[in-house]
PDB file of N, CA and C in Angstrom:
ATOM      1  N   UNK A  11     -27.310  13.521  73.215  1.00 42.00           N
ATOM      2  CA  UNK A  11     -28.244  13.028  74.219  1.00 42.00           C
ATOM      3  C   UNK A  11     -29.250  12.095  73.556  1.00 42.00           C
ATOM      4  N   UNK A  12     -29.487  11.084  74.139  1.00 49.00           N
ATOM      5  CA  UNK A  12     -30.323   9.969  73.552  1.00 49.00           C
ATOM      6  C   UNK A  12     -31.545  10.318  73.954  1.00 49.00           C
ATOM      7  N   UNK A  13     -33.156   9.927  72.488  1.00 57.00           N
ATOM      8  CA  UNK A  13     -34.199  10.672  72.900  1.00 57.00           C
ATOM      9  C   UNK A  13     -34.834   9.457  73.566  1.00 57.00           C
ATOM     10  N   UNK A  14     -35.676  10.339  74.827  1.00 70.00           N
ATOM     11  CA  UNK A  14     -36.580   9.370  75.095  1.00 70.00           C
ATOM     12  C   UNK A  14     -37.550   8.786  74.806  1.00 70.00           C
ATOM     13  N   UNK A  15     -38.372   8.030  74.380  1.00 77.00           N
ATOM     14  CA  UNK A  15     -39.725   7.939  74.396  1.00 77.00           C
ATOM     15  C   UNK A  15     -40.519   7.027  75.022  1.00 77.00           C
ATOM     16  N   UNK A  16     -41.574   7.109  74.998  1.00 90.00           N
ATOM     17  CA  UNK A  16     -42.456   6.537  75.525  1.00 90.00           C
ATOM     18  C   UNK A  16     -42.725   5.390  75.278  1.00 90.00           C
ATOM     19  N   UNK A  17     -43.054   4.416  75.558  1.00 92.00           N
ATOM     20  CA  UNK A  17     -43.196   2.726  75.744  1.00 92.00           C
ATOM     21  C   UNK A  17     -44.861   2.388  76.372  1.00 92.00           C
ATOM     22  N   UNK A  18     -45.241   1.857  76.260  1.00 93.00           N
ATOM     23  CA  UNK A  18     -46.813   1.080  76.652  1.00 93.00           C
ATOM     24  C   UNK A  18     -46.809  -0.218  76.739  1.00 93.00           C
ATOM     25  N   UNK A  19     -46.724  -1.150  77.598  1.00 93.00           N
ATOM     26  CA  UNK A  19     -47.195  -2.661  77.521  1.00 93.00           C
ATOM     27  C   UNK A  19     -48.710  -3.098  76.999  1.00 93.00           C
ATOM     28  N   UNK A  20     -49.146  -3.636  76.177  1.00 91.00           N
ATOM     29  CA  UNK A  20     -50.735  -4.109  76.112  1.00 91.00           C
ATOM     30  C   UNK A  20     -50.882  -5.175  76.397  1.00 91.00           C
ATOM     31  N   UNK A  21     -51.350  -5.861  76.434  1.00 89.00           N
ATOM     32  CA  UNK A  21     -51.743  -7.714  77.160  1.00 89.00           C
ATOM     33  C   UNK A  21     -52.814  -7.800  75.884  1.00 89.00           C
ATOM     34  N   UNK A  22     -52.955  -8.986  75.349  1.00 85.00           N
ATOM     35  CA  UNK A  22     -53.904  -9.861  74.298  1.00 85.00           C
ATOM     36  C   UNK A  22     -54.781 -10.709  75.070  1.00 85.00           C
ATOM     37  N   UNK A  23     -55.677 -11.308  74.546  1.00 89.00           N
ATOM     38  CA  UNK A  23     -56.759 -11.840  75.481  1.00 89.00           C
ATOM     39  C   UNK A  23     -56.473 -13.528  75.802  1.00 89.00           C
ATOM     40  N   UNK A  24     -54.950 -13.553  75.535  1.00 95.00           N
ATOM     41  CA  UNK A  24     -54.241 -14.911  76.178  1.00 95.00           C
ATOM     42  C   UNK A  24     -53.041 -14.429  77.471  1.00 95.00           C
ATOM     43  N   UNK A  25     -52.946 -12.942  78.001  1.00 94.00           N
ATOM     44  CA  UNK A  25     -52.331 -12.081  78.509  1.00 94.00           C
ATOM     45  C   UNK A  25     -51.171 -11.727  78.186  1.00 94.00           C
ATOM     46  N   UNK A  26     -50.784 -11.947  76.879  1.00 92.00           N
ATOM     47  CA  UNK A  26     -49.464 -12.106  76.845  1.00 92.00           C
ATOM     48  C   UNK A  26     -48.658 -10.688  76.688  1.00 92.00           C
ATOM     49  N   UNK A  27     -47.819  -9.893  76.872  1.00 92.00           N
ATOM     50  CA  UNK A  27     -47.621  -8.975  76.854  1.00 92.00           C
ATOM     51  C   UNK A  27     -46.982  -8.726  75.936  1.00 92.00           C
ATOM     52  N   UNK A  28     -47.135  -7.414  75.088  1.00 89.00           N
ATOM     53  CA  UNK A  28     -46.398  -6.806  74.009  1.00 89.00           C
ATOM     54  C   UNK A  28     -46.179  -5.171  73.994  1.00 89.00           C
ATOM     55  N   UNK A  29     -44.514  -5.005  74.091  1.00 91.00           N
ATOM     56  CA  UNK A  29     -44.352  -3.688  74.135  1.00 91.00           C
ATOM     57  C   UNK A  29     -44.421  -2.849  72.919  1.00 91.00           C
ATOM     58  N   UNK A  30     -45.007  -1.328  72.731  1.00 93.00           N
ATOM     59  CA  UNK A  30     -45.273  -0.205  71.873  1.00 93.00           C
ATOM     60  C   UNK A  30     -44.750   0.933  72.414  1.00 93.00           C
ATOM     61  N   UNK A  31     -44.305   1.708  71.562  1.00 92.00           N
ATOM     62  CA  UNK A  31     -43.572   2.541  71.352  1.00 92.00           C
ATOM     63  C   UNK A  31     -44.777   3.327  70.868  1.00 92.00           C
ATOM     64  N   UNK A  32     -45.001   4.562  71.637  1.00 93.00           N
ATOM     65  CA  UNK A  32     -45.999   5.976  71.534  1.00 93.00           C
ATOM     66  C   UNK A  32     -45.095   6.697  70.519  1.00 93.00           C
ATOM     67  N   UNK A  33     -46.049   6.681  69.011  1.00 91.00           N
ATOM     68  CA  UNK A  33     -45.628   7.952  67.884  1.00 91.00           C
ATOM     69  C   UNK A  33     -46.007   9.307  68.684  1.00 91.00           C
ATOM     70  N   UNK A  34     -47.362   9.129  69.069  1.00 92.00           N
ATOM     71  CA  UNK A  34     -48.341  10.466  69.403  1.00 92.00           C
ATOM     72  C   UNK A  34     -49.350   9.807  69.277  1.00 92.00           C
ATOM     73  N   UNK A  35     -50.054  11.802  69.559  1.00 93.00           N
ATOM     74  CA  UNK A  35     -51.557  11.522  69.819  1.00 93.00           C
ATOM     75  C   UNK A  35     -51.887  12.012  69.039  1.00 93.00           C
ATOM     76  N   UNK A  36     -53.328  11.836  68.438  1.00 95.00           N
ATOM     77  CA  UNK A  36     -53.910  12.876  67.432  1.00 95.00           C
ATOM     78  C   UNK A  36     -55.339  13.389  67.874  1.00 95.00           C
ATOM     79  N   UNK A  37     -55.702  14.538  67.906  1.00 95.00           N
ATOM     80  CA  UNK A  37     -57.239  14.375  67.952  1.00 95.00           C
ATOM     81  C   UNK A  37     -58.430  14.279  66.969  1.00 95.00           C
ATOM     82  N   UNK A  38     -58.945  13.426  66.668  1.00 96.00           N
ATOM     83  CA  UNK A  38     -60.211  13.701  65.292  1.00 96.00           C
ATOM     84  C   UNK A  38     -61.386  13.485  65.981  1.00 96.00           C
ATOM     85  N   UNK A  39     -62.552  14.397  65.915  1.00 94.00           N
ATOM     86  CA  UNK A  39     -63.681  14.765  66.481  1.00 94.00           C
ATOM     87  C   UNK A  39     -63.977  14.721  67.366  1.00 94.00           C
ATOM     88  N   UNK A  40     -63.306  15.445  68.579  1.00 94.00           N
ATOM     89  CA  UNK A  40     -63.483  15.260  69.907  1.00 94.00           C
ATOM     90  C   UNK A  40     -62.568  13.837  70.115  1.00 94.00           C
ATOM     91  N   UNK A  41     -62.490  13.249  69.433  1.00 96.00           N
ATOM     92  CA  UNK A  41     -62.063  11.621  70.229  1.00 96.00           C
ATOM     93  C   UNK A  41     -60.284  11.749  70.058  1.00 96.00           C
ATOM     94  N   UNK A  42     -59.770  11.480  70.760  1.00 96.00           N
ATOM     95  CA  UNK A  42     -58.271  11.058  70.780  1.00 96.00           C
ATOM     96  C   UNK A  42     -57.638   9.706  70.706  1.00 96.00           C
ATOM     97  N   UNK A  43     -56.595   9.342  69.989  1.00 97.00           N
ATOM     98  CA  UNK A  43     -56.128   8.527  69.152  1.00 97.00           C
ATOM     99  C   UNK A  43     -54.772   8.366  69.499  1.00 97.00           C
ATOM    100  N   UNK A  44     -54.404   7.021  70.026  1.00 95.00           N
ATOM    101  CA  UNK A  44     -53.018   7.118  70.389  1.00 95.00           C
ATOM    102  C   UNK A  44     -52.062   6.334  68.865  1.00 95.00           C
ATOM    103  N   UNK A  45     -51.305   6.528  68.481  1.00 94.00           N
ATOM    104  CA  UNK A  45     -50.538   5.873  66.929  1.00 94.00           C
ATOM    105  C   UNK A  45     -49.070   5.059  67.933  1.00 94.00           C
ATOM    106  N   UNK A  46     -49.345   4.238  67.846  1.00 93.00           N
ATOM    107  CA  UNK A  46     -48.431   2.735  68.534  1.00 93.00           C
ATOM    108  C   UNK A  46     -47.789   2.143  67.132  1.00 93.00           C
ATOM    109  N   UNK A  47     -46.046   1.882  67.563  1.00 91.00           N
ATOM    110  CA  UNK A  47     -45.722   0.946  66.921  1.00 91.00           C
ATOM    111  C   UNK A  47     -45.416  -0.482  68.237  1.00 91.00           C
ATOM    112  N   UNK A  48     -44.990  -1.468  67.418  1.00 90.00           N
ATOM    113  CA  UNK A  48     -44.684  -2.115  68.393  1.00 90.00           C
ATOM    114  C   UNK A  48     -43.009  -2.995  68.206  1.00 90.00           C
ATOM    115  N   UNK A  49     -42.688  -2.333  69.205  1.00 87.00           N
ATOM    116  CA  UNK A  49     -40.937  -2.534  69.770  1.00 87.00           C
ATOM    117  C   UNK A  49     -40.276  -4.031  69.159  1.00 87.00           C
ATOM    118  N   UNK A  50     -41.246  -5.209  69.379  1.00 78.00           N
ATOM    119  CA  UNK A  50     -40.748  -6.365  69.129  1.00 78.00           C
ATOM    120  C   UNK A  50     -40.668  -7.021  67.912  1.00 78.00           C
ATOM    121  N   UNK A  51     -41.314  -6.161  66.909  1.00 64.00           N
ATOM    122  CA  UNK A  51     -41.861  -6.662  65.079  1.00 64.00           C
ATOM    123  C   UNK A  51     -40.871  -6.173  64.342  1.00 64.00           C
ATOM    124  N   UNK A  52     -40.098  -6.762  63.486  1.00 67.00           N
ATOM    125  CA  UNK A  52     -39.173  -6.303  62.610  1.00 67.00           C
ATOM    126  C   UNK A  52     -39.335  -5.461  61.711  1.00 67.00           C
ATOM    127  N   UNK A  53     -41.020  -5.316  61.081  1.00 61.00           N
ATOM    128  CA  UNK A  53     -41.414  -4.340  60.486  1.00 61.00           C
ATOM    129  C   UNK A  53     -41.861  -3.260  61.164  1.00 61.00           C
ATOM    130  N   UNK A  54     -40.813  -2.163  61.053  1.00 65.00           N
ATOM    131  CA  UNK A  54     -41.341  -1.097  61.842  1.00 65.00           C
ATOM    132  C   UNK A  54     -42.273   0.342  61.140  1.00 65.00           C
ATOM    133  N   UNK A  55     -42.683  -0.086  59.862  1.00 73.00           N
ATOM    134  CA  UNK A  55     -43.132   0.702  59.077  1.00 73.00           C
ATOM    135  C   UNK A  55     -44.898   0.392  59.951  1.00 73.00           C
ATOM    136  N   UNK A  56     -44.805  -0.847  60.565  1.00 83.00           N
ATOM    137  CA  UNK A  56     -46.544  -0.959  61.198  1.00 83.00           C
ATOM    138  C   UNK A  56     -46.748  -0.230  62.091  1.00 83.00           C
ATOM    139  N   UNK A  57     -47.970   0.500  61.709  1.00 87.00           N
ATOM    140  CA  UNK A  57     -48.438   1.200  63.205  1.00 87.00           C
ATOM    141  C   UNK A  57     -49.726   1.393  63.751  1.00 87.00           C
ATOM    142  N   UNK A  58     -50.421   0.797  64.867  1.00 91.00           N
ATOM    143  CA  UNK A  58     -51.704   0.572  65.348  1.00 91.00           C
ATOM    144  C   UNK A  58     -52.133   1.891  65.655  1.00 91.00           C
ATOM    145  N   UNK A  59     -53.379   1.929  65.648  1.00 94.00           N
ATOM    146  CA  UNK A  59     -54.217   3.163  66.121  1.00 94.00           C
ATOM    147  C   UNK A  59     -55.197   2.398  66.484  1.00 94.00           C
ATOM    148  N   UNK A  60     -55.360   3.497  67.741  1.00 96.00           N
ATOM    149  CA  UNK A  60     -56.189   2.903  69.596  1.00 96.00           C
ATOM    150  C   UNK A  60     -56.524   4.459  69.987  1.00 96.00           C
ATOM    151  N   UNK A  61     -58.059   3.989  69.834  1.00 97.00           N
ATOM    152  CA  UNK A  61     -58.885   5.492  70.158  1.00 97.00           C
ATOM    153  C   UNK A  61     -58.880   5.419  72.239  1.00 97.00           C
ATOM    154  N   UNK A  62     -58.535   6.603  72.776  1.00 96.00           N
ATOM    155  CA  UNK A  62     -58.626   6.398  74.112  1.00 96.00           C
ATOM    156  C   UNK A  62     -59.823   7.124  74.507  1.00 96.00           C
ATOM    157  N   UNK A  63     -60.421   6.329  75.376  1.00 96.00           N
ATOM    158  CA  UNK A  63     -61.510   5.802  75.891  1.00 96.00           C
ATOM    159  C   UNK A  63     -61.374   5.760  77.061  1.00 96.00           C
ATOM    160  N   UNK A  64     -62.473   5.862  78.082  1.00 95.00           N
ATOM    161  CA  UNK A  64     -61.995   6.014  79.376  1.00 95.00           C
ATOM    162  C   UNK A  64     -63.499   5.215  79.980  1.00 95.00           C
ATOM    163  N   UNK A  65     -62.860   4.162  81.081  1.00 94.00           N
ATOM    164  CA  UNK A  65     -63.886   3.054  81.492  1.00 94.00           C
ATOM    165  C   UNK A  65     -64.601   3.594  82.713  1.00 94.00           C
ATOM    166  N   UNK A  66     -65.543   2.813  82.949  1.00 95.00           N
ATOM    167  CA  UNK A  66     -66.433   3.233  84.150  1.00 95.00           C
ATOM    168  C   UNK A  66     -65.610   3.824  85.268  1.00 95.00           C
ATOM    169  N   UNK A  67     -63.980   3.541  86.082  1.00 96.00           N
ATOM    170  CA  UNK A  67     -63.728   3.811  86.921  1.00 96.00           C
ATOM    171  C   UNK A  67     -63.411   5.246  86.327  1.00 96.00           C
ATOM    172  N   UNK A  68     -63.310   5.829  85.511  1.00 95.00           N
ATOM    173  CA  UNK A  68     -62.538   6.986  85.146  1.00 95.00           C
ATOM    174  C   UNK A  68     -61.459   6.505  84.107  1.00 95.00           C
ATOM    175  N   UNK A  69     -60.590   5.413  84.185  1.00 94.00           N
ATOM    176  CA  UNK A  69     -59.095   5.153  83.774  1.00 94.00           C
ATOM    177  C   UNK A  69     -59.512   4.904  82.660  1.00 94.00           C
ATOM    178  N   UNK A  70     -58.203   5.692  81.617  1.00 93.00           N
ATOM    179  CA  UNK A  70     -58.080   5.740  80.210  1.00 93.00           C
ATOM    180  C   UNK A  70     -57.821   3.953  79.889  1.00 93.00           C
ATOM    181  N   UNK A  71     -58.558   4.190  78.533  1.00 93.00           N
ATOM    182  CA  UNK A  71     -58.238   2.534  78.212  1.00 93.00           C
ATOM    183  C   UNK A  71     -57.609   2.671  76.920  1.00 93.00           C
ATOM    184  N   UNK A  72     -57.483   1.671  75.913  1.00 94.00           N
ATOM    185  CA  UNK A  72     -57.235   1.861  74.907  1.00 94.00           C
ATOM    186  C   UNK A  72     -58.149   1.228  74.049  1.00 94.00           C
ATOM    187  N   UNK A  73     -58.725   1.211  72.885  1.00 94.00           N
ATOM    188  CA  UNK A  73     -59.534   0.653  72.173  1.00 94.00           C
ATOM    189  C   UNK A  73     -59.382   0.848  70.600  1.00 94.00           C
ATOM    190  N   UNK A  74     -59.666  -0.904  70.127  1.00 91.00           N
ATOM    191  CA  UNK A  74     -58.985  -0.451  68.544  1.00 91.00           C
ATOM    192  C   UNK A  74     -59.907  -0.279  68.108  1.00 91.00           C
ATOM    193  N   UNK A  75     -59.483   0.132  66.704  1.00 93.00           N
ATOM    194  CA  UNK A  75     -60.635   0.985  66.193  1.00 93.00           C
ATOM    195  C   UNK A  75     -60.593  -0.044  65.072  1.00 93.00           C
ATOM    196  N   UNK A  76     -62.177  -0.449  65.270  1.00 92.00           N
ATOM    197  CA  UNK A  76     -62.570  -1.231  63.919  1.00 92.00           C
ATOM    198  C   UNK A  76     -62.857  -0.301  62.600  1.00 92.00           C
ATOM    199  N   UNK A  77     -63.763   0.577  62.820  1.00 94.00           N
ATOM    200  CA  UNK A  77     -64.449   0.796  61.691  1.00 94.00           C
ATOM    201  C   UNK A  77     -63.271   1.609  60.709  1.00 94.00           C
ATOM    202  N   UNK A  78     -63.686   1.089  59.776  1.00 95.00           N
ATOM    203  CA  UNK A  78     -62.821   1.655  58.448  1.00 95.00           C
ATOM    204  C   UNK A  78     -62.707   2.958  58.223  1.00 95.00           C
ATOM    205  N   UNK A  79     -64.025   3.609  58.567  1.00 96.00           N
ATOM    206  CA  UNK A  79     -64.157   5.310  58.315  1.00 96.00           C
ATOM    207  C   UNK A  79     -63.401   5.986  59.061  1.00 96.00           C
ATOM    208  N   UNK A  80     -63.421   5.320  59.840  1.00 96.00           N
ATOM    209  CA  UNK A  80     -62.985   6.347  61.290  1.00 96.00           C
ATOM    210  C   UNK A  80     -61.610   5.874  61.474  1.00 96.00           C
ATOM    211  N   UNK A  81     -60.919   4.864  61.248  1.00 95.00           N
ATOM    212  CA  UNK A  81     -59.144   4.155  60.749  1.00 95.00           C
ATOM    213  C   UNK A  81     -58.986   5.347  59.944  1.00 95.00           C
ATOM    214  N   UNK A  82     -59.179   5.448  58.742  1.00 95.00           N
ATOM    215  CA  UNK A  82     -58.910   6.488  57.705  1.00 95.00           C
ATOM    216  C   UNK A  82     -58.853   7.722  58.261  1.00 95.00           C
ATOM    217  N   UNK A  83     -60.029   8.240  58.502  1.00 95.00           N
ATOM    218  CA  UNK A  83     -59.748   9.479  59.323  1.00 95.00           C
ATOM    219  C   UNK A  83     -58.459  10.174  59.966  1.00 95.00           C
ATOM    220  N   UNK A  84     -58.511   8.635  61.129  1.00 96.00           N
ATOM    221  CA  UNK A  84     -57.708   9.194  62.365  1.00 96.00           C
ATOM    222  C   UNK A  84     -55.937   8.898  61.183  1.00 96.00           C
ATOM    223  N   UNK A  85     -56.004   8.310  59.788  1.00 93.00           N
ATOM    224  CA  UNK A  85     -54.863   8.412  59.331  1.00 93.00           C
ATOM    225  C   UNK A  85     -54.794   8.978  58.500  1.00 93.00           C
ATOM    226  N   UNK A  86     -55.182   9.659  58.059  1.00 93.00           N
ATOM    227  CA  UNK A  86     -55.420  11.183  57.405  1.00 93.00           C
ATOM    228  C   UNK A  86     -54.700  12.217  58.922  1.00 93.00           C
ATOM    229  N   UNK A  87     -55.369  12.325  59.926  1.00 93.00           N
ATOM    230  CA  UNK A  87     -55.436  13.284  60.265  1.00 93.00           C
ATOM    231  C   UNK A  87     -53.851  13.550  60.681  1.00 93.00           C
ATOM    232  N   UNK A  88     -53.372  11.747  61.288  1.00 91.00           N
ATOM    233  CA  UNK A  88     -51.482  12.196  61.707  1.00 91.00           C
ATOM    234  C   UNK A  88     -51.177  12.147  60.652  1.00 91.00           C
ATOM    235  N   UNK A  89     -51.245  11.572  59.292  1.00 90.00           N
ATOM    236  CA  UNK A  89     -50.189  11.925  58.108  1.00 90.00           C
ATOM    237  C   UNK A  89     -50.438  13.703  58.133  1.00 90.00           C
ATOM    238  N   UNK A  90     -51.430  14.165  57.897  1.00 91.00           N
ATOM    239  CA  UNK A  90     -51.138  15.130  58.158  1.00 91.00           C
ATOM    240  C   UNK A  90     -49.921  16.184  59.220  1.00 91.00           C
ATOM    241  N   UNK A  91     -50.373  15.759  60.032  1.00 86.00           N
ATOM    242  CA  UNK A  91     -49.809  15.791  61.631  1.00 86.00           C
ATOM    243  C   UNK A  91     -48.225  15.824  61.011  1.00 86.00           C
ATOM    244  N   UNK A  92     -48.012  14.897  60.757  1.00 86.00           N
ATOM    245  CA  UNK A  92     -46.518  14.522  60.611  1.00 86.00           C
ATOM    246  C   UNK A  92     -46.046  15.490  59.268  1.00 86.00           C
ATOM    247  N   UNK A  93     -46.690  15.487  58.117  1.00 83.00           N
ATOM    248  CA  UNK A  93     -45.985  16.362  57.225  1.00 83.00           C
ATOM    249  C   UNK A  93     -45.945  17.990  57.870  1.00 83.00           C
ATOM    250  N   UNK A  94     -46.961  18.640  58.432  1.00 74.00           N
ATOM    251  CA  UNK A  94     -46.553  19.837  59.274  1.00 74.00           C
ATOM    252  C   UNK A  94     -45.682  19.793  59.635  1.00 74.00           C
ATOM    253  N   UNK A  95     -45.204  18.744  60.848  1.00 66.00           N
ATOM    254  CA  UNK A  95     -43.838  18.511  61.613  1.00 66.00           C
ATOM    255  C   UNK A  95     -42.870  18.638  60.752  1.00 66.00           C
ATOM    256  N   UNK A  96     -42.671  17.892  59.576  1.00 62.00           N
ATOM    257  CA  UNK A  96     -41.787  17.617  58.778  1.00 62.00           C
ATOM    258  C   UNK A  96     -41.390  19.160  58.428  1.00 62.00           C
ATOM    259  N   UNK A  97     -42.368  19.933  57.710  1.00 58.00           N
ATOM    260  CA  UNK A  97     -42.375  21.276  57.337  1.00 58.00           C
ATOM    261  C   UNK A  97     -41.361  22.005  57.914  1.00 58.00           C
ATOM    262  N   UNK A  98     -41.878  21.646  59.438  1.00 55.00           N
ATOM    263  CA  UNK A  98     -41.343  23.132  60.109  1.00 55.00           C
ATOM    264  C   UNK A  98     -39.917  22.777  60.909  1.00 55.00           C
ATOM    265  N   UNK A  99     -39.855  21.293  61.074  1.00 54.00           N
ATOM    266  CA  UNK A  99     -38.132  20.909  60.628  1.00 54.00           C
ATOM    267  C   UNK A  99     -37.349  21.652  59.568  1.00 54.00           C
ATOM    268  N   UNK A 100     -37.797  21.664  58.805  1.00 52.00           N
ATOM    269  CA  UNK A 100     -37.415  21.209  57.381  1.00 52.00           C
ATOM    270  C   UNK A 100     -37.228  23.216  57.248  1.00 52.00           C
ATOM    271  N   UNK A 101     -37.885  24.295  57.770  1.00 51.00           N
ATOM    272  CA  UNK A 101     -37.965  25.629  57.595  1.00 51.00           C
ATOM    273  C   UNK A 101     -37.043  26.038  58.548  1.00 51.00           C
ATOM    274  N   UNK A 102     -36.645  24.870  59.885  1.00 51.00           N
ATOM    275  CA  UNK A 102     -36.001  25.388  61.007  1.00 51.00           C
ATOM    276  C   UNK A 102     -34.440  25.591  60.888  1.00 51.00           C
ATOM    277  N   UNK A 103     -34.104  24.104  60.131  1.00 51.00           N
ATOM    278  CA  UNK A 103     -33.087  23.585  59.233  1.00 51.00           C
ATOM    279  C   UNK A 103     -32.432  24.696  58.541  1.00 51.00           C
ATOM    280  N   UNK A 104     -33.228  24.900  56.837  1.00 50.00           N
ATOM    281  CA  UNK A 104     -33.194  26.172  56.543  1.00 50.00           C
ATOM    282  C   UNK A 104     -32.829  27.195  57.152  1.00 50.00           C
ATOM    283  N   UNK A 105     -33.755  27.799  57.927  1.00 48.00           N
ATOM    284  CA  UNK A 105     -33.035  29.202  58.524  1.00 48.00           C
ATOM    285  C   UNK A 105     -31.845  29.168  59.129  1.00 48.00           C
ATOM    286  N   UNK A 106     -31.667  28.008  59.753  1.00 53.00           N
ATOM    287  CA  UNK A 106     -29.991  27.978  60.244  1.00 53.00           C
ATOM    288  C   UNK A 106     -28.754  28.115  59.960  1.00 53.00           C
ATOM    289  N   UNK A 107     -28.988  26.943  58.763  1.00 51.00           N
ATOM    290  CA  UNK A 107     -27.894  27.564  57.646  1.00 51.00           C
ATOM    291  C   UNK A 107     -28.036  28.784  57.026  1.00 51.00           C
ATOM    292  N   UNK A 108     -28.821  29.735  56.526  1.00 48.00           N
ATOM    293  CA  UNK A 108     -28.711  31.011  56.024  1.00 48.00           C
ATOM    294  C   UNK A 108     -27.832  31.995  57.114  1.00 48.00           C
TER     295      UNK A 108
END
């Protein structure tokens, strides 16, 4: 069965549209963090992080995250994120074959 995932269009401030592919979410200090690659770049090792934010009407937005401290953070917190995952693949694996 083929997996699904998730997709996002963003528009640039010439509107042009560019599709991303949702890694996940992460949370670091109360704030949530969406980790985007994007579908159309040959390098797929790139991946944006966009703190979500939610505008006057209520609706979630996306917003990049300038500051350096808080970039680091939120990539600290999915590398983390992801080696857990990896872990408990990796233990699930294991027990199967035994």
């Amino acid at each position: 069965m083929m997996d699904e995932r998730e997709t996002i269009t963003l528009y640039d401030e010439e509107g042009k549209a560019s599709e991303f592919e949702v890694l996940g979410v992460v949370t670091v200090e109360d704030n949530d963090y969406a980790i985007l690659i994007p579908m159309d770049e040959e390098d797929e090792e790139t991946a944006y992080i966009f703190r979500i934010d939610t505008d006057e009407d209520g609706d979630e937005v996306l917003t990049v995250v300038e500051d350096d401290e808080e970039f680091e953070k939120v990539k600290e917190a999915w590398e983390a994120l992801c080696e857990e995952d990896f872990e408990e693949d990796y233990d699930e694996e294991n027990l199967e074959d035994d």
